[in-house]
Coordinates of C-alpha atoms and ligand atoms in Angstrom, one line a residue:
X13 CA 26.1 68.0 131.0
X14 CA 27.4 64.7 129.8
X15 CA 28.4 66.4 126.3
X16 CA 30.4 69.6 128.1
X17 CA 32.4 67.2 130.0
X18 CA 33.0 65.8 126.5
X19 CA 33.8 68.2 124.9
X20 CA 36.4 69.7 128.0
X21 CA 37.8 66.2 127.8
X22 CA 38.5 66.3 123.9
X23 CA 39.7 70.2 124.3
X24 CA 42.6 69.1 126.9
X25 CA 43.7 65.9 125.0
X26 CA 44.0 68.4 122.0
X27 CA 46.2 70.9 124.5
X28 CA 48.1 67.9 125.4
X29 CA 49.1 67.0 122.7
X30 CA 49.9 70.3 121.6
X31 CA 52.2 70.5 124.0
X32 CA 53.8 67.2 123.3
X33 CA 54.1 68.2 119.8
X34 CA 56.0 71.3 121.2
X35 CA 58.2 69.7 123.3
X36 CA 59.1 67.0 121.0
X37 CA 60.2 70.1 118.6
X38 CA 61.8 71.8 121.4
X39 CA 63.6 68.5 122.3
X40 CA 64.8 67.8 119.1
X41 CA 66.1 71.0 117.4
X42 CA 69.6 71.0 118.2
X43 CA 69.9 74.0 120.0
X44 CA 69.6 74.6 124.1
X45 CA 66.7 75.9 124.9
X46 CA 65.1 77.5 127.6
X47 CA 61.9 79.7 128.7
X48 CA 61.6 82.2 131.6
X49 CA 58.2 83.8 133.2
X50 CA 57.9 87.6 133.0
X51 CA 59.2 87.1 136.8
X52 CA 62.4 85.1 135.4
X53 CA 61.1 81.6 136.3
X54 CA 61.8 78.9 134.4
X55 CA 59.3 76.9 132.7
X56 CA 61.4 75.3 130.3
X57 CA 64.4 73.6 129.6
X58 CA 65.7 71.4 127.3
X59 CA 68.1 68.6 127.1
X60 CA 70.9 70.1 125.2
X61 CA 70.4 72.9 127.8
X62 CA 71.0 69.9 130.3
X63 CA 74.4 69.2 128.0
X64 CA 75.3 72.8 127.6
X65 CA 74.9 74.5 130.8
X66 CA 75.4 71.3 133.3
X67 CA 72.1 72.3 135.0
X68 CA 69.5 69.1 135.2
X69 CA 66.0 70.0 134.5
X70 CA 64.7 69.3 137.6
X71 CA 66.8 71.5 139.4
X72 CA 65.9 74.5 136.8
X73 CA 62.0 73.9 136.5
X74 CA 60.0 77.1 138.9
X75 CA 63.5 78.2 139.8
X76 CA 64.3 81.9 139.4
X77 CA 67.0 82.2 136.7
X78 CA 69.0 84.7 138.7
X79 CA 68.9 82.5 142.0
X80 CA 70.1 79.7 140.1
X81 CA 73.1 81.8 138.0
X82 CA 74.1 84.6 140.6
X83 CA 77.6 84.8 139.1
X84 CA 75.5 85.8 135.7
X85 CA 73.5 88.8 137.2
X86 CA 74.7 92.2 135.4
X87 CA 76.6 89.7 132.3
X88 CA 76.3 90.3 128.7
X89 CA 73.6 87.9 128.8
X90 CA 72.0 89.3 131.9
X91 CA 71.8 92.6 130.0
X92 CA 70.4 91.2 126.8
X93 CA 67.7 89.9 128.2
X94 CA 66.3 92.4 130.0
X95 CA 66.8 94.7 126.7
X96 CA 64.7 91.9 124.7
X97 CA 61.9 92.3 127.3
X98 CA 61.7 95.9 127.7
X99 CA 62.2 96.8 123.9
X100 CA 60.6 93.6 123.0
X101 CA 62.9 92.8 120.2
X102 CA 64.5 89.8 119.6
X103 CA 68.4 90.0 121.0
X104 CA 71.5 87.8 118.9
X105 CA 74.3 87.9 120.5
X106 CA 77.6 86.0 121.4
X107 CA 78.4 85.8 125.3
X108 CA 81.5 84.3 127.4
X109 CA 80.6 82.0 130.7
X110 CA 83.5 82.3 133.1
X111 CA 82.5 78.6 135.6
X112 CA 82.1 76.5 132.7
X113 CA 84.6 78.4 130.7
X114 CA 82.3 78.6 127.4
X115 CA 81.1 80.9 125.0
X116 CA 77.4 80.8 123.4
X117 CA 75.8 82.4 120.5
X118 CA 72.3 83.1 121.6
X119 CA 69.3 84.3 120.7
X120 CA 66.4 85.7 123.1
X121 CA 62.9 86.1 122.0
X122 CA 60.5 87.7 124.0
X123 CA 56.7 86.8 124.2
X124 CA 53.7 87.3 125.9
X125 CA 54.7 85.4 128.4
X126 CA 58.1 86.0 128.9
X127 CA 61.1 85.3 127.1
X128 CA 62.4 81.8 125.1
X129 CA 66.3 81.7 124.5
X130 CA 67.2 79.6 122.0
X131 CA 72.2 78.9 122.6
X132 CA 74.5 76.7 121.3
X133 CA 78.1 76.2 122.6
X134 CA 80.5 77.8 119.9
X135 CA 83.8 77.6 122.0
X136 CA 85.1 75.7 119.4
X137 CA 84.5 77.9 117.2
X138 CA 85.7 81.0 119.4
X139 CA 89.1 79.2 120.4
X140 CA 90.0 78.7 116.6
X141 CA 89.0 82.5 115.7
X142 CA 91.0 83.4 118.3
X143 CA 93.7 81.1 117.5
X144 CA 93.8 82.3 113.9
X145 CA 93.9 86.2 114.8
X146 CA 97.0 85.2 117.0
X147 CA 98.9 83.0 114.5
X148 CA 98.0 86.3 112.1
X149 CA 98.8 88.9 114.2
X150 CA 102.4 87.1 114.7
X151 CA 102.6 86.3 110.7
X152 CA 101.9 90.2 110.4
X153 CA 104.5 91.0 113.1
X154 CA 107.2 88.8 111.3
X155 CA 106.6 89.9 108.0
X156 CA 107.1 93.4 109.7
X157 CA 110.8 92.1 111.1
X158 CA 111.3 90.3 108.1
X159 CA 111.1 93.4 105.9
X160 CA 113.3 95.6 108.6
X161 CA 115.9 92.9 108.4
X162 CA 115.6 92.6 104.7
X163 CA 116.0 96.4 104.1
X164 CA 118.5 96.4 107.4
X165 CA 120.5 94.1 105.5
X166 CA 119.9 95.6 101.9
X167 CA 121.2 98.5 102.9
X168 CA 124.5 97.1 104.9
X169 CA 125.4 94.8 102.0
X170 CA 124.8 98.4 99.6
X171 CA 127.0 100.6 101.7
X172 CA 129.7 98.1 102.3
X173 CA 130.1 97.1 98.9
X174 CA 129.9 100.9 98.3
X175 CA 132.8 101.2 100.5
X176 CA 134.9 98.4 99.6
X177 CA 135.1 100.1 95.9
X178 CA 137.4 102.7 97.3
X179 CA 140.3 100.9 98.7
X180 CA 139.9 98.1 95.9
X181 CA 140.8 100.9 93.8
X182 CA 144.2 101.8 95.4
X183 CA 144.9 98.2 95.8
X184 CA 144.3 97.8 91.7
X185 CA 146.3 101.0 91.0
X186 CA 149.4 100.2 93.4
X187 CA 149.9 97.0 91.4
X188 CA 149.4 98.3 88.3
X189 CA 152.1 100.8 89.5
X190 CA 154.1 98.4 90.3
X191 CA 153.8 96.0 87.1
X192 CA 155.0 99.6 85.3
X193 CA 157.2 100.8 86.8
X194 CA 158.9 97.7 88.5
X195 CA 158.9 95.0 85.5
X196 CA 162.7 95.4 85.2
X197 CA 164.0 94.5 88.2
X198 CA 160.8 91.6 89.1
X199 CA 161.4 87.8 88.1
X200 CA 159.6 86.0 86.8
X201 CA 158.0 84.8 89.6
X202 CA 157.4 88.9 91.0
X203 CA 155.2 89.3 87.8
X204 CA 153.0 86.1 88.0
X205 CA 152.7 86.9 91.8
X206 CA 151.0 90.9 90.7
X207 CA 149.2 88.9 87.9
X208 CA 147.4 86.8 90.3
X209 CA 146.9 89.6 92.7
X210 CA 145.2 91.3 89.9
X211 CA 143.0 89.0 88.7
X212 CA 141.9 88.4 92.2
X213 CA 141.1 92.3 92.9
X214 CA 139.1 92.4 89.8
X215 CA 137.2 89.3 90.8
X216 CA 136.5 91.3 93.6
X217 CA 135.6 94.5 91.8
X218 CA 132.8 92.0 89.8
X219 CA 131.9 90.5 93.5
X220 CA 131.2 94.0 94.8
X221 CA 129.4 95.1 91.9
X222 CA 127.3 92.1 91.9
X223 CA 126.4 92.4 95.2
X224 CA 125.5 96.4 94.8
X225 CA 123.4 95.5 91.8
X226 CA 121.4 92.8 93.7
X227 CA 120.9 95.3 97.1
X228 CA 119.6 97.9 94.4
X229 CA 117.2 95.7 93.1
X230 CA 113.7 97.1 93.6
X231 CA 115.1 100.7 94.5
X232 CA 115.3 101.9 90.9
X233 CA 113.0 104.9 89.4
X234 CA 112.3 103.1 86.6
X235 CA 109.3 104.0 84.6
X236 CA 106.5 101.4 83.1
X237 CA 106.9 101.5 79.5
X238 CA 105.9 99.7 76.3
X239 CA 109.0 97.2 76.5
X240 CA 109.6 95.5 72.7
X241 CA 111.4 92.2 73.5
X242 CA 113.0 91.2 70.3
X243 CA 114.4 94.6 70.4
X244 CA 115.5 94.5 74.3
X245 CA 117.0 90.6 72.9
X246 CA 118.9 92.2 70.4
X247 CA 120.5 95.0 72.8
X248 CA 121.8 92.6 74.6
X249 CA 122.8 90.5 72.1
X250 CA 125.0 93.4 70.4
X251 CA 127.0 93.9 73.8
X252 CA 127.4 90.0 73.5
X253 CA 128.8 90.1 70.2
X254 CA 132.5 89.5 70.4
X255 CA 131.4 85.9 72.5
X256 CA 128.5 85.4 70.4
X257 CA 131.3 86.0 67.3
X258 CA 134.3 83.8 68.4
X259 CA 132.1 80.9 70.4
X260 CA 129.9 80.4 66.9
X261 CA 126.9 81.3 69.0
X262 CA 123.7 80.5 67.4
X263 CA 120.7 82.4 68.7
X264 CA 116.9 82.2 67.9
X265 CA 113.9 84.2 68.5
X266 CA 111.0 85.8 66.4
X267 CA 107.9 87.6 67.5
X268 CA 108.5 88.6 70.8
X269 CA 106.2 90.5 72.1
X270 CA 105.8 94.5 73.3
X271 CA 104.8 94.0 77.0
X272 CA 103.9 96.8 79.2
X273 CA 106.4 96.5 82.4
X274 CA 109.7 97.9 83.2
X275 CA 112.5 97.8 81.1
X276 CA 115.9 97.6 82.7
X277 CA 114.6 94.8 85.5
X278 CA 113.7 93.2 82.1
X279 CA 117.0 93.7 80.6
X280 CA 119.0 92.7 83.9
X281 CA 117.0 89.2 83.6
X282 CA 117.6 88.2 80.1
X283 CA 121.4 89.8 80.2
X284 CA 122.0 87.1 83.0
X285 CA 120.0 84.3 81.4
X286 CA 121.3 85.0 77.8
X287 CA 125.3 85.4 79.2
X288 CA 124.8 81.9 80.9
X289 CA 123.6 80.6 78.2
X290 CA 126.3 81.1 76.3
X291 CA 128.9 80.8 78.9
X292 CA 128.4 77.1 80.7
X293 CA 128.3 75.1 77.5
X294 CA 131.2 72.1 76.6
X295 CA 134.7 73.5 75.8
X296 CA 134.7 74.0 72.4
X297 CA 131.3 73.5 71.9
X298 CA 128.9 76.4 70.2
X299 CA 126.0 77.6 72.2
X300 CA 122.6 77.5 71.3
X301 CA 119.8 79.9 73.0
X302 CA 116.4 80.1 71.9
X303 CA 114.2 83.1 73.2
X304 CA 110.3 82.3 73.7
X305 CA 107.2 83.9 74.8
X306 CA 103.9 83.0 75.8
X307 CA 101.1 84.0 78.1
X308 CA 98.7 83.3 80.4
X309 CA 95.7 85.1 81.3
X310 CA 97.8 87.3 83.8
X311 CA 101.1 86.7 83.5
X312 CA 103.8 86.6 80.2
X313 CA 106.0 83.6 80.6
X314 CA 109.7 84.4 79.0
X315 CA 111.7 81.1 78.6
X316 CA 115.8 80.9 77.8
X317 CA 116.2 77.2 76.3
X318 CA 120.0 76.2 76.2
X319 CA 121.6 73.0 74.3
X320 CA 124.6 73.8 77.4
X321 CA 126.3 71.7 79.7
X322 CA 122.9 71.4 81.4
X323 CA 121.8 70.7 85.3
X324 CA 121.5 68.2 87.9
X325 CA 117.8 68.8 88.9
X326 CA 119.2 68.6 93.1
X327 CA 120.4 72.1 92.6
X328 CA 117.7 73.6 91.1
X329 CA 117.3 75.6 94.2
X330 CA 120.9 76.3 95.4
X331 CA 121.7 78.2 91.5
X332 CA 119.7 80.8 92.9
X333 CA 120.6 81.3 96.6
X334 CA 123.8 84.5 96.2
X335 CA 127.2 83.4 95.7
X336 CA 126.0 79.6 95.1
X337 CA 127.9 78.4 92.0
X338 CA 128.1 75.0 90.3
X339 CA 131.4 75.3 88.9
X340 CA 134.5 76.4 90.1
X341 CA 136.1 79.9 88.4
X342 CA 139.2 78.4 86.4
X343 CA 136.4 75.9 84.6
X344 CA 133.2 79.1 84.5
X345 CA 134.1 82.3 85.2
X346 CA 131.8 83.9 87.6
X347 CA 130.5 84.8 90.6
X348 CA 126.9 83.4 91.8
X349 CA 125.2 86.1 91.7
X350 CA 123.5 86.4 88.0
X351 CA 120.4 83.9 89.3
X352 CA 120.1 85.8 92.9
X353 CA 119.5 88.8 90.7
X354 CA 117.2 87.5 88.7
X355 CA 115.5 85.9 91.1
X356 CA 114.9 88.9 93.3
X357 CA 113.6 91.4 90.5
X358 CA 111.4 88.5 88.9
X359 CA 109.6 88.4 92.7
X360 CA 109.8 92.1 93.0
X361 CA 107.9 92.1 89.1
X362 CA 105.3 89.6 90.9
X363 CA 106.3 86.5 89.1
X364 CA 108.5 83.5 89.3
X365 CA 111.6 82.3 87.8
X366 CA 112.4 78.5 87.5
X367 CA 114.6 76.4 85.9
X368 CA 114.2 72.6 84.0
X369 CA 117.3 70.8 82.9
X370 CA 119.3 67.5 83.0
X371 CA 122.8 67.1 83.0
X372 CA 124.1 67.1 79.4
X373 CA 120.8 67.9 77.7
X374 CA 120.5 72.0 78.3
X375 CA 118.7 73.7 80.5
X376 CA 115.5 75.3 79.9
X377 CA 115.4 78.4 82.7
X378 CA 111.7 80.5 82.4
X379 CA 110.1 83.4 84.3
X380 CA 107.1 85.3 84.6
X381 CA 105.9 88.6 84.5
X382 CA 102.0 90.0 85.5
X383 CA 101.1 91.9 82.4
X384 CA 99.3 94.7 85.0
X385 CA 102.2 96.5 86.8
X386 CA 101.6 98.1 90.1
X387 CA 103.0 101.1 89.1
Ligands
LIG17 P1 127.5 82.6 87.9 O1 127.2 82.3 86.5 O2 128.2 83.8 88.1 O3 128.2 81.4 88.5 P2 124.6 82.4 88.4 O4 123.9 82.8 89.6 O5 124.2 83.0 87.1 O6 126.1 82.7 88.7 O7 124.6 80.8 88.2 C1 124.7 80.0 89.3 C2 125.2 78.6 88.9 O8 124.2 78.0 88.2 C3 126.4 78.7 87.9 O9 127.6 78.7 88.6 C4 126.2 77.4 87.1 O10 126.8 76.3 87.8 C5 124.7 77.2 87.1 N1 124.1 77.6 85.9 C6 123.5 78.8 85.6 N2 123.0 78.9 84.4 C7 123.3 77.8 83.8 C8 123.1 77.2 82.5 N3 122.4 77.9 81.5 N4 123.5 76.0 82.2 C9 124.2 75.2 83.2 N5 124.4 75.7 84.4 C10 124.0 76.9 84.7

């Protein structure tokens, strides 16, 4: 007799500290946690579940669940659990609580004796999801305006430079009329007066055709081709041969490369890069141009180095905004729009264009192409 009571004694210190064990674990894991009866009672519930839910355990402990969370009866939650019991399958599953104005990622397990739901508070984590599909849903919207302005105003600058073309015709045509056949009888004066209204209209005429070459970039059917670049160079280099000729131009390059992309975006870069080069130098001075290549693993990097007149670095952006020039036109001819260009089809090739200079020691302008065209 003395031994049974014993061995009952030893049996439920061993249970009791079974237990303990368990609700040490259950204490300590991190997680809220609870257990209900098969009748929804609860027989546990943890501290965090104290912390997450607001709900002491001594106001929880033999409490129906449902009693104690009306406002939850018919919830995702609700449903969950009753789907865990009657399929018994574990449920995971994320769940909003309106009082407490929280969402939980849970997990239910059913057992024998009911079911143990393991929660963490991930509002947090909810808020900044939901934060970040808003702040993308508005990048994606403004990108979408973005695009319709761009092409909105693509297409205005193309058509009205299209139309200007017309009237700057008659305008050129009258004077030129008039120089003719009204020489005689102008002074002096008369004449200079057509001369400079001449050279303003075919400022104008490069102005408009500037600007209708930069609202076309992108919007040509060109073709990808095997582009040679030493033999693109010296294309360009033959229409620049009366300056090249009478400035004393010296220009180097060997070994370009054949790169796969498209060829008159290609030729519209280095025309403008080449054509600067040779134009902003010293008065007097001869230009030098040097033509390089190189790559990287994705991209080719094609580099115009000038010995020119060279650039202060605080306007290495403004170059290539349209119609921003350095120089006024009776020191450079021109009309700020060669970089803009460039610019644009360089970013519509998927590369960059950039520019590294001083003042008085050249300028060294480089851009990149990918070497695997969209096509
Ligand atoms: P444009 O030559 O018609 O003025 P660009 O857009 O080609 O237009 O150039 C913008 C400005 O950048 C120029 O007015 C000039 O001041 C400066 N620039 C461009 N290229 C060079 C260069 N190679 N050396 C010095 N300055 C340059």
């Amino acid at each position: 007799m003395r031994k049974d009571i014993n061995a009952r004694k030893k049996a439920e210190i061993s249970v009791t500290e079974i237990l303990e064990e368990r609700n040490t674990i259950l204490e300590s894991i991190g997680d809220a946690f609870f257990a209900v009866d098969k009748s929804w009672t609860v027989t546990y519930w943890n501290n965090m579940a104290e912390k997450v839910l607001g709900k002491q355990k001594q106001e929880m402990l033999n409490r129906n669940l449902w009693d104690v969370f009306a406002e939850s009866v018919g919830s995702e939650s609700y449903k969950n659990y009753h789907k865990a019991i009657e399929s018994d399958t574990a449920m995971h599953f994320e769940d909003y609580y309106p009082p407490l104005n929280k969402w939980y990622e849970i997990s239910a397990y059913p057992s024998g004796s009911g079911l143990a739901v393991y929660f963490k508070d991930i509002t947090e984590r909810k808020v900044s999801e939901s934060r970040l599909k808003e702040l993308n849903e508005n990048l994606q919207l403004q990108t979408k305006e973005l695009a319709t302005s761009n092409a909105e105003l693509e297409q205005f600058a193309y058509v009205a430079s299209h139309d200007l073309q017309e009237p700057l015709r008659m305008v050129t045509s009258f004077l030129s009329q008039i120089e003719r056949k009204y020489s005689d009888i102008l002074d002096d004066k008369g004449r200079q007066y057509i001369k400079f209204a001449v050279d303003g209209a075919k400022r104008m005429r490069q102005v408009i055709l500037d600007l209708l070459e930069f609202s076309r970039v992108g919007n040509l059917d060109d073709s990808l081709e095997d582009v040679d670049l030493d033999k693109l160079v010296n294309e360009i280099l033959a229409l620049h041969r009366k300056q090249i000729d009478e400035k004393k131009a010296v220009i180097l390059f060997e070994d370009l490369p054949v790169i796969h992309s498209y060829k008159t975006p290609l030729r519209q870069i280095l025309t403008n890069l080449i054509s600067n080069g040779l134009k902003y130098v010293s008065a007097g001075a001869a230009p030098n141009i040097q033509i390089l290549c190189s790559e990287t693993e994705s991209h080719w990097q094609i580099t115009v180095r000038d010995k020119g007149i060279g650039i202060d670095p605080a306007y290495f952006d403004k170059i290539f905004i349209i119609f921003q020039r350095l120089h006024n036109k009776d020191e450079y001819l021109g009309t700020g729009m060669g970089l803009a260009i460039a610019k644009k089809i360089v970013e519509n090739l998927g590369g960059t264009i950039g520019v590294d200079s001083s003042e008085g020691n050249g300028s060294t302008f480089y851009f990149t192409v990918l070497k695997i065209q969209a096509a």
